[in-house]
Tab-separated table of C-alpha atoms and ligand atoms in Angstrom:
chain	number	residue	atom	x	y	z
A	1	MET	CA	22.154	7.264	3.038
A	2	LYS	CA	22.415	9.519	0.159
A	3	VAL	CA	19.464	9.031	-2.461
A	4	GLN	CA	21.775	8.462	-5.542
A	5	ALA	CA	23.653	5.155	-3.363
A	6	ALA	CA	19.969	4.351	-2.353
A	7	VAL	CA	18.619	3.939	-6.120
A	8	ASN	CA	21.503	1.405	-6.999
A	9	LYS	CA	20.622	-1.038	-4.680
A	10	THR	CA	17.911	-3.772	-4.566
A	11	VAL	CA	15.249	-2.726	-2.251
A	12	GLY	CA	12.734	-5.008	-0.388
A	13	PRO	CA	10.613	-6.229	-1.587
A	14	ILE	CA	8.560	-4.183	0.877
A	15	ILE	CA	5.147	-5.226	1.922
A	16	LEU	CA	3.041	-2.137	3.737
A	17	LEU	CA	0.240	-3.731	5.867
A	18	GLY	CA	-2.112	-1.701	7.879
A	19	ALA	CA	-5.824	-1.089	8.025
A	20	PRO	CA	-7.894	1.206	5.302
A	21	GLY	CA	-6.535	4.514	6.317
A	22	ALA	CA	-3.164	3.586	8.005
A	23	GLY	CA	-1.275	5.684	5.646
A	24	LYS	CA	0.021	2.746	3.345
A	25	GLY	CA	-0.131	4.972	0.141
A	26	THR	CA	1.254	8.350	1.909
A	27	GLN	CA	4.671	6.339	3.001
A	28	ALA	CA	4.845	4.154	-0.260
A	29	LYS	CA	5.098	7.584	-2.124
A	30	LEU	CA	7.952	8.851	0.129
A	31	ILE	CA	9.455	5.120	-0.010
A	32	VAL	CA	9.357	5.382	-3.863
A	33	GLU	CA	10.903	9.147	-4.030
A	34	ARG	CA	13.908	7.741	-1.631
A	35	TYR	CA	14.403	4.411	-3.283
A	36	GLY	CA	13.208	4.763	-6.913
A	37	VAL	CA	11.486	1.385	-6.770
A	38	PRO	CA	7.867	1.228	-7.741
A	39	GLN	CA	4.899	1.267	-5.609
A	40	ILE	CA	2.287	-1.097	-6.489
A	41	SER	CA	-0.782	-0.518	-5.083
A	42	THR	CA	-3.325	-3.085	-5.753
A	43	GLY	CA	-6.227	-0.378	-5.111
A	44	ASP	CA	-4.900	1.825	-7.322
A	45	LEU	CA	-4.474	-0.569	-9.898
A	46	LEU	CA	-8.079	-1.964	-9.354
A	47	ARG	CA	-9.423	1.723	-9.710
A	48	ASP	CA	-7.444	2.076	-12.896
A	49	HIS	CA	-9.148	-1.050	-14.217
A	50	VAL	CA	-12.485	0.145	-12.940
A	51	SER	CA	-12.368	3.812	-14.702
A	52	ARG	CA	-10.905	1.904	-17.664
A	53	GLY	CA	-13.908	-0.253	-17.790
A	54	THR	CA	-11.731	-3.315	-18.575
A	55	GLU	CA	-13.368	-6.965	-17.792
A	56	LEU	CA	-11.531	-6.951	-14.404
A	57	GLY	CA	-12.830	-3.669	-13.700
A	58	LYS	CA	-16.395	-4.490	-14.180
A	59	GLN	CA	-16.040	-7.762	-11.980
A	60	ALA	CA	-14.228	-5.651	-9.413
A	61	LYS	CA	-16.322	-2.315	-9.187
A	62	ALA	CA	-19.762	-3.296	-7.201
A	63	ILE	CA	-17.170	-5.537	-5.009
A	64	MET	CA	-15.067	-2.188	-4.185
A	65	ASP	CA	-18.111	-0.056	-3.998
A	66	ALA	CA	-19.388	-2.771	-1.139
A	67	GLY	CA	-15.835	-2.331	0.769
A	68	LYS	CA	-15.372	-6.154	0.475
A	69	LEU	CA	-12.331	-7.870	-1.018
A	70	VAL	CA	-12.026	-8.891	-4.695
A	71	PRO	CA	-11.536	-12.413	-5.069
A	72	ASP	CA	-7.767	-13.552	-4.638
A	73	ASP	CA	-7.290	-15.096	-8.130
A	74	LEU	CA	-8.151	-12.015	-10.045
A	75	VAL	CA	-5.833	-9.889	-7.686
A	76	ASN	CA	-2.928	-12.716	-8.162
A	77	ASP	CA	-3.049	-12.430	-11.720
A	78	MET	CA	-3.052	-8.604	-11.956
A	79	VAL	CA	-0.160	-8.476	-9.601
A	80	ALA	CA	1.808	-11.181	-11.555
A	81	GLU	CA	1.413	-9.025	-14.638
A	82	ARG	CA	2.333	-6.055	-13.020
A	83	LEU	CA	5.474	-7.584	-11.183
A	84	SER	CA	6.537	-8.954	-14.770
A	85	ARG	CA	6.991	-5.313	-15.733
A	86	PRO	CA	11.049	-4.305	-16.323
A	87	ASP	CA	10.460	-1.481	-13.204
A	88	ALA	CA	10.038	-3.909	-10.928
A	89	ALA	CA	13.346	-5.462	-11.422
A	90	ARG	CA	15.445	-3.755	-8.758
A	91	GLY	CA	12.734	-4.489	-6.149
A	92	PHE	CA	9.325	-2.772	-5.049
A	93	ILE	CA	6.769	-1.808	-2.586
A	94	LEU	CA	3.441	-3.790	-2.246
A	95	ASP	CA	0.455	-1.390	-0.833
A	96	GLY	CA	-2.351	-3.287	-0.007
A	97	TYR	CA	-1.152	-6.581	-1.354
A	98	PRO	CA	-1.088	-9.205	0.212
A	99	ARG	CA	-4.564	-9.017	1.719
A	100	THR	CA	-5.544	-12.402	2.298
A	101	LEU	CA	-3.678	-15.717	3.710
A	102	ALA	CA	-4.303	-16.936	0.195
A	103	GLN	CA	-2.530	-14.053	-1.357
A	104	ALA	CA	0.446	-14.016	0.956
A	105	GLN	CA	0.966	-17.786	0.488
A	106	TRP	CA	0.710	-16.914	-3.396
A	107	LEU	CA	3.254	-14.261	-3.079
A	108	ASP	CA	5.634	-16.711	-1.054
A	109	LEU	CA	5.772	-18.879	-4.251
A	110	TYR	CA	5.994	-16.091	-6.612
A	111	LEU	CA	9.167	-14.828	-4.343
A	112	ALA	CA	10.783	-17.876	-4.324
A	113	ASP	CA	11.363	-18.255	-8.034
A	114	LYS	CA	11.822	-14.298	-8.566
A	115	VAL	CA	15.274	-13.292	-9.245
A	116	PHE	CA	16.001	-9.584	-8.858
A	117	GLU	CA	18.711	-7.121	-10.211
A	118	ASN	CA	21.857	-6.904	-8.046
A	119	GLN	CA	20.760	-9.391	-5.827
A	120	GLY	CA	23.763	-11.791	-6.550
A	121	GLU	CA	23.850	-14.955	-4.367
A	122	ARG	CA	21.972	-13.662	-1.527
A	123	LYS	CA	18.040	-14.769	-0.770
A	124	LEU	CA	15.784	-11.657	-0.329
A	125	HIS	CA	12.994	-11.911	1.665
A	126	PRO	CA	10.186	-9.678	2.037
A	127	VAL	CA	10.332	-6.827	4.586
A	128	VAL	CA	6.818	-6.661	6.342
A	129	ILE	CA	5.867	-3.224	7.616
A	130	ASP	CA	2.760	-3.047	9.669
A	131	ILE	CA	1.775	0.204	10.329
A	132	ALA	CA	-0.848	0.349	13.242
A	133	VAL	CA	-3.105	2.865	13.781
A	134	GLU	CA	-6.221	3.132	16.554
A	135	TYR	CA	-9.671	2.656	14.751
A	136	ASN	CA	-11.080	6.182	15.362
A	137	GLN	CA	-7.791	7.799	14.174
A	138	LEU	CA	-8.421	5.588	10.846
A	139	LEU	CA	-11.970	6.836	10.867
A	140	ARG	CA	-10.829	10.527	11.095
A	141	ARG	CA	-8.048	9.891	8.205
A	142	LEU	CA	-10.517	8.281	5.878
A	143	THR	CA	-13.337	10.491	6.081
A	144	GLY	CA	-10.833	13.620	5.591
A	145	ARG	CA	-8.884	12.354	2.808
A	146	ARG	CA	-8.952	14.070	-0.858
A	147	SER	CA	-6.409	13.048	-3.317
A	148	CYS	CA	-5.460	14.749	-6.724
A	149	PRO	CA	-6.842	12.689	-9.558
A	150	THR	CA	-3.943	14.130	-11.919
A	151	CYS	CA	-0.783	12.955	-9.835
A	152	GLY	CA	-2.351	10.716	-7.248
A	153	ARG	CA	-1.048	13.142	-4.146
A	154	ILE	CA	-3.078	12.410	-0.948
A	155	TYR	CA	-4.357	15.095	1.255
A	156	ASN	CA	-6.455	15.042	4.232
A	157	VAL	CA	-8.526	18.387	5.143
A	158	TYR	CA	-8.005	17.879	8.890
A	159	PHE	CA	-4.011	16.516	8.840
A	160	GLN	CA	-2.485	17.598	5.370
A	161	PRO	CA	-4.350	19.874	4.189
A	162	PRO	CA	-3.457	21.682	0.603
A	163	ARG	CA	-2.311	24.872	0.826
A	164	VAL	CA	-5.219	25.989	-1.219
A	165	ALA	CA	-8.694	24.616	-0.044
A	166	ASP	CA	-9.711	21.511	-3.001
A	167	LEU	CA	-6.764	21.909	-4.996
A	168	CYS	CA	-3.622	19.875	-5.682
A	169	ASP	CA	-0.364	21.764	-4.444
A	170	VAL	CA	1.486	20.299	-7.187
A	171	ASP	CA	-0.868	20.742	-10.516
A	172	GLY	CA	-3.757	22.953	-9.518
A	173	ALA	CA	-6.376	19.888	-10.252
A	174	LYS	CA	-9.522	19.637	-8.134
A	175	LEU	CA	-8.995	17.178	-5.080
A	176	VAL	CA	-11.400	14.240	-5.442
A	177	THR	CA	-12.994	12.084	-2.569
A	178	ARG	CA	-12.851	8.248	-3.052
A	179	ARG	CA	-16.205	6.654	-3.797
A	180	ASP	CA	-15.549	4.095	-0.945
A	181	ASP	CA	-14.497	6.879	1.737
A	182	CYS	CA	-18.128	7.276	2.964
A	183	GLU	CA	-19.325	5.973	6.167
A	184	GLU	CA	-21.077	2.968	5.355
A	185	VAL	CA	-18.313	1.654	3.214
A	186	ILE	CA	-15.662	2.736	5.531
A	187	SER	CA	-17.119	0.270	8.168
A	188	GLU	CA	-17.405	-2.540	5.799
A	189	ARG	CA	-13.773	-2.284	4.717
A	190	LEU	CA	-12.494	-2.086	8.326
A	191	ARG	CA	-14.988	-5.384	9.034
A	192	ALA	CA	-12.997	-6.674	5.808
A	193	TYR	CA	-9.436	-5.899	7.391
A	194	GLN	CA	-10.251	-7.239	10.626
A	195	ARG	CA	-11.420	-10.656	9.208
A	196	GLN	CA	-9.443	-11.074	6.373
A	197	THR	CA	-6.157	-9.195	6.717
A	198	LEU	CA	-5.432	-9.097	10.425
A	199	PRO	CA	-4.276	-12.760	10.326
A	200	LEU	CA	-1.280	-11.600	8.562
A	201	VAL	CA	0.327	-9.841	10.905
A	202	ASP	CA	0.602	-13.490	12.966
A	203	PHE	CA	1.618	-15.026	9.564
A	204	TYR	CA	4.839	-12.601	8.934
A	205	ARG	CA	5.351	-12.484	12.434
A	206	ALA	CA	5.536	-16.320	12.742
A	207	LYS	CA	7.937	-15.942	9.816
A	208	GLY	CA	10.280	-13.445	11.406
A	209	GLN	CA	9.504	-10.889	8.805
A	210	LEU	CA	7.380	-8.503	10.498
A	211	LEU	CA	8.493	-4.812	11.633
A	212	GLU	CA	5.952	-2.804	13.480
A	213	ILE	CA	5.655	0.683	13.294
A	214	ASN	CA	3.651	3.036	15.545
A	215	GLY	CA	1.214	4.788	12.617
A	216	ASP	CA	-0.648	7.135	15.142
A	217	GLN	CA	2.209	9.624	14.950
A	218	ASP	CA	2.366	12.331	12.438
A	219	ALA	CA	2.985	11.647	8.937
A	220	SER	CA	6.806	12.791	8.964
A	221	ALA	CA	7.586	10.724	12.359
A	222	VAL	CA	6.066	7.345	10.733
A	223	SER	CA	8.166	8.115	7.569
A	224	ARG	CA	11.194	8.371	9.758
A	225	ASP	CA	10.582	4.923	11.391
A	226	VAL	CA	9.566	3.383	8.294
A	227	LEU	CA	12.892	4.518	6.573
A	228	LYS	CA	15.082	3.649	9.480
A	229	VAL	CA	13.621	0.020	9.452
A	230	ILE	CA	14.155	-0.273	5.444
A	231	ASP	CA	17.475	0.949	5.764
A	232	GLY	CA	18.268	-1.655	8.432
A	233	HIS	CA	17.001	-4.412	6.290
A	234	ARG	CA	18.749	-3.499	2.960
A	235	LEU	CA	21.335	-5.289	1.195
B	301	LIG	P1	-7.217	0.152	-1.128
B	301	LIG	O1	-7.062	1.405	-1.912
B	301	LIG	O2	-5.674	-0.665	-1.027
B	301	LIG	O3	-7.489	0.833	0.120
B	301	LIG	P2	-7.164	0.671	1.355
B	301	LIG	O4	-6.848	-0.494	1.842
B	301	LIG	O5	-8.568	0.510	2.117
B	301	LIG	O6	-6.325	1.689	2.462
B	301	LIG	P3	-6.508	3.209	1.891
B	301	LIG	O7	-6.174	3.483	0.586
B	301	LIG	O8	-8.113	3.564	2.315
B	301	LIG	O9	-5.599	3.729	3.059
B	301	LIG	P4	-3.973	3.915	3.267
B	301	LIG	O10	-3.558	3.086	4.027
B	301	LIG	O11	-3.384	3.932	1.705
B	301	LIG	O12	-3.849	5.252	3.445
B	301	LIG	P5	-3.646	7.131	2.697
B	301	LIG	O13	-2.069	7.010	2.531
B	301	LIG	O14	-4.201	7.085	1.879
B	301	LIG	O15	-8.034	-0.596	-1.596
B	301	LIG	C1	-9.637	-0.091	-2.205
B	301	LIG	C2	-10.224	-1.794	-2.453
B	301	LIG	O16	-9.513	-2.179	-3.585
B	301	LIG	C3	-10.278	-2.446	-1.313
B	301	LIG	O17	-11.408	-2.308	-0.683
B	301	LIG	C4	-10.956	-3.789	-2.103
B	301	LIG	O18	-12.086	-3.661	-2.592
B	301	LIG	C5	-9.860	-3.728	-3.347
B	301	LIG	N1	-8.718	-4.379	-2.962
B	301	LIG	C6	-7.230	-3.637	-2.770
B	301	LIG	N2	-6.292	-4.337	-2.364
B	301	LIG	C7	-6.925	-5.607	-2.748
B	301	LIG	C8	-6.407	-6.864	-2.576
B	301	LIG	N3	-5.073	-7.135	-2.477
B	301	LIG	N4	-7.241	-7.973	-2.310
B	301	LIG	C9	-8.607	-7.811	-2.700
B	301	LIG	N5	-9.282	-6.662	-2.858
B	301	LIG	C10	-8.363	-5.391	-2.878
B	301	LIG	O19	-3.958	7.567	4.228
B	301	LIG	C11	-5.196	8.185	4.368
B	301	LIG	C12	-5.706	9.345	4.770
B	301	LIG	O20	-4.687	9.878	6.077
B	301	LIG	C13	-4.868	10.397	3.771
B	301	LIG	O21	-5.825	11.467	3.731
B	301	LIG	C14	-3.872	10.769	4.645
B	301	LIG	O22	-3.573	12.077	3.974
B	301	LIG	C15	-3.963	10.783	5.795
B	301	LIG	N6	-2.620	10.253	6.705
B	301	LIG	C16	-1.720	9.178	6.191
B	301	LIG	N7	-0.794	9.325	7.290
B	301	LIG	C17	-1.087	10.137	8.099
B	301	LIG	C18	-0.643	10.411	9.461
B	301	LIG	N8	0.651	9.717	9.803
B	301	LIG	N9	-1.294	11.308	10.249
B	301	LIG	C19	-2.306	11.877	9.902
B	301	LIG	N10	-2.831	11.703	8.828
B	301	LIG	C20	-2.222	10.862	8.052
B	302	LIG	MG1	-3.968	3.261	-0.089
């Protein structure tokens, strides 16, 4: 489908499920480019609050540094505020949200009342894409990740290195490593995922909304599969 046609339609809402390091952010950025709907990453929003030193950021910082999940109420309120902005009127991609059953139930209620641009009489259900990746591959992706502090582009020293070591291909900024990408915090994040987020796979499967993708492939093969399922489920 041509990009121009794609940006005139309602898209999603799309939920990207998957463990830490599964490639949610990487794939979300490609979906943004193709469909022109915003990526709403709760991790990015929380990191922004931490760096600005807001009240929410102060509450979230220690929890994130420990690799645990920020309380549902705080995250839901933050998401509600973000989804109310005009750029989310035609659809959005949720990256890293929902992450607990309570968040998923909150989102269901929210979406039941939400009316999207171009929706007409049709009822919209989320398209939930689970990017499944093997454990050792997750570890390698997380320990090798670097990102651009200016434009947010994601790299990997093993799999997607920048053209010049440590510098962003787009704007030349020095790449950074996320605070929570150290081994002990990675283990805790993966434990939190197993305990609190994995049950969402069954939750959405039971609702008939789950689409599973083999995330162990290289990034372009994963993108091909992701875009195919989105195209197959669009209005
Ligand atoms: P968040 O920022 O969401 O982190 P995460 O879920 O741990 O996921 P990541 O961002 O680490 O991984 P990703 O799937 O986006 O992978 P990426 O594309 O970067 O959350 C951080 C923290 O915030 C949480 O721990 C929690 O404290 C808090 N939080 C956030 N949301 C919350 C919520 N809803 N409720 C409560 N608390 C919340 O890729 C990873 C690496 O792999 C990159 O280097 C990339 O280049 C590489 N890569 C990607 N795809 C491929 C591929 N196919 N092949 C090879 N390499 C690849
Ligand atoms: Mg991410």
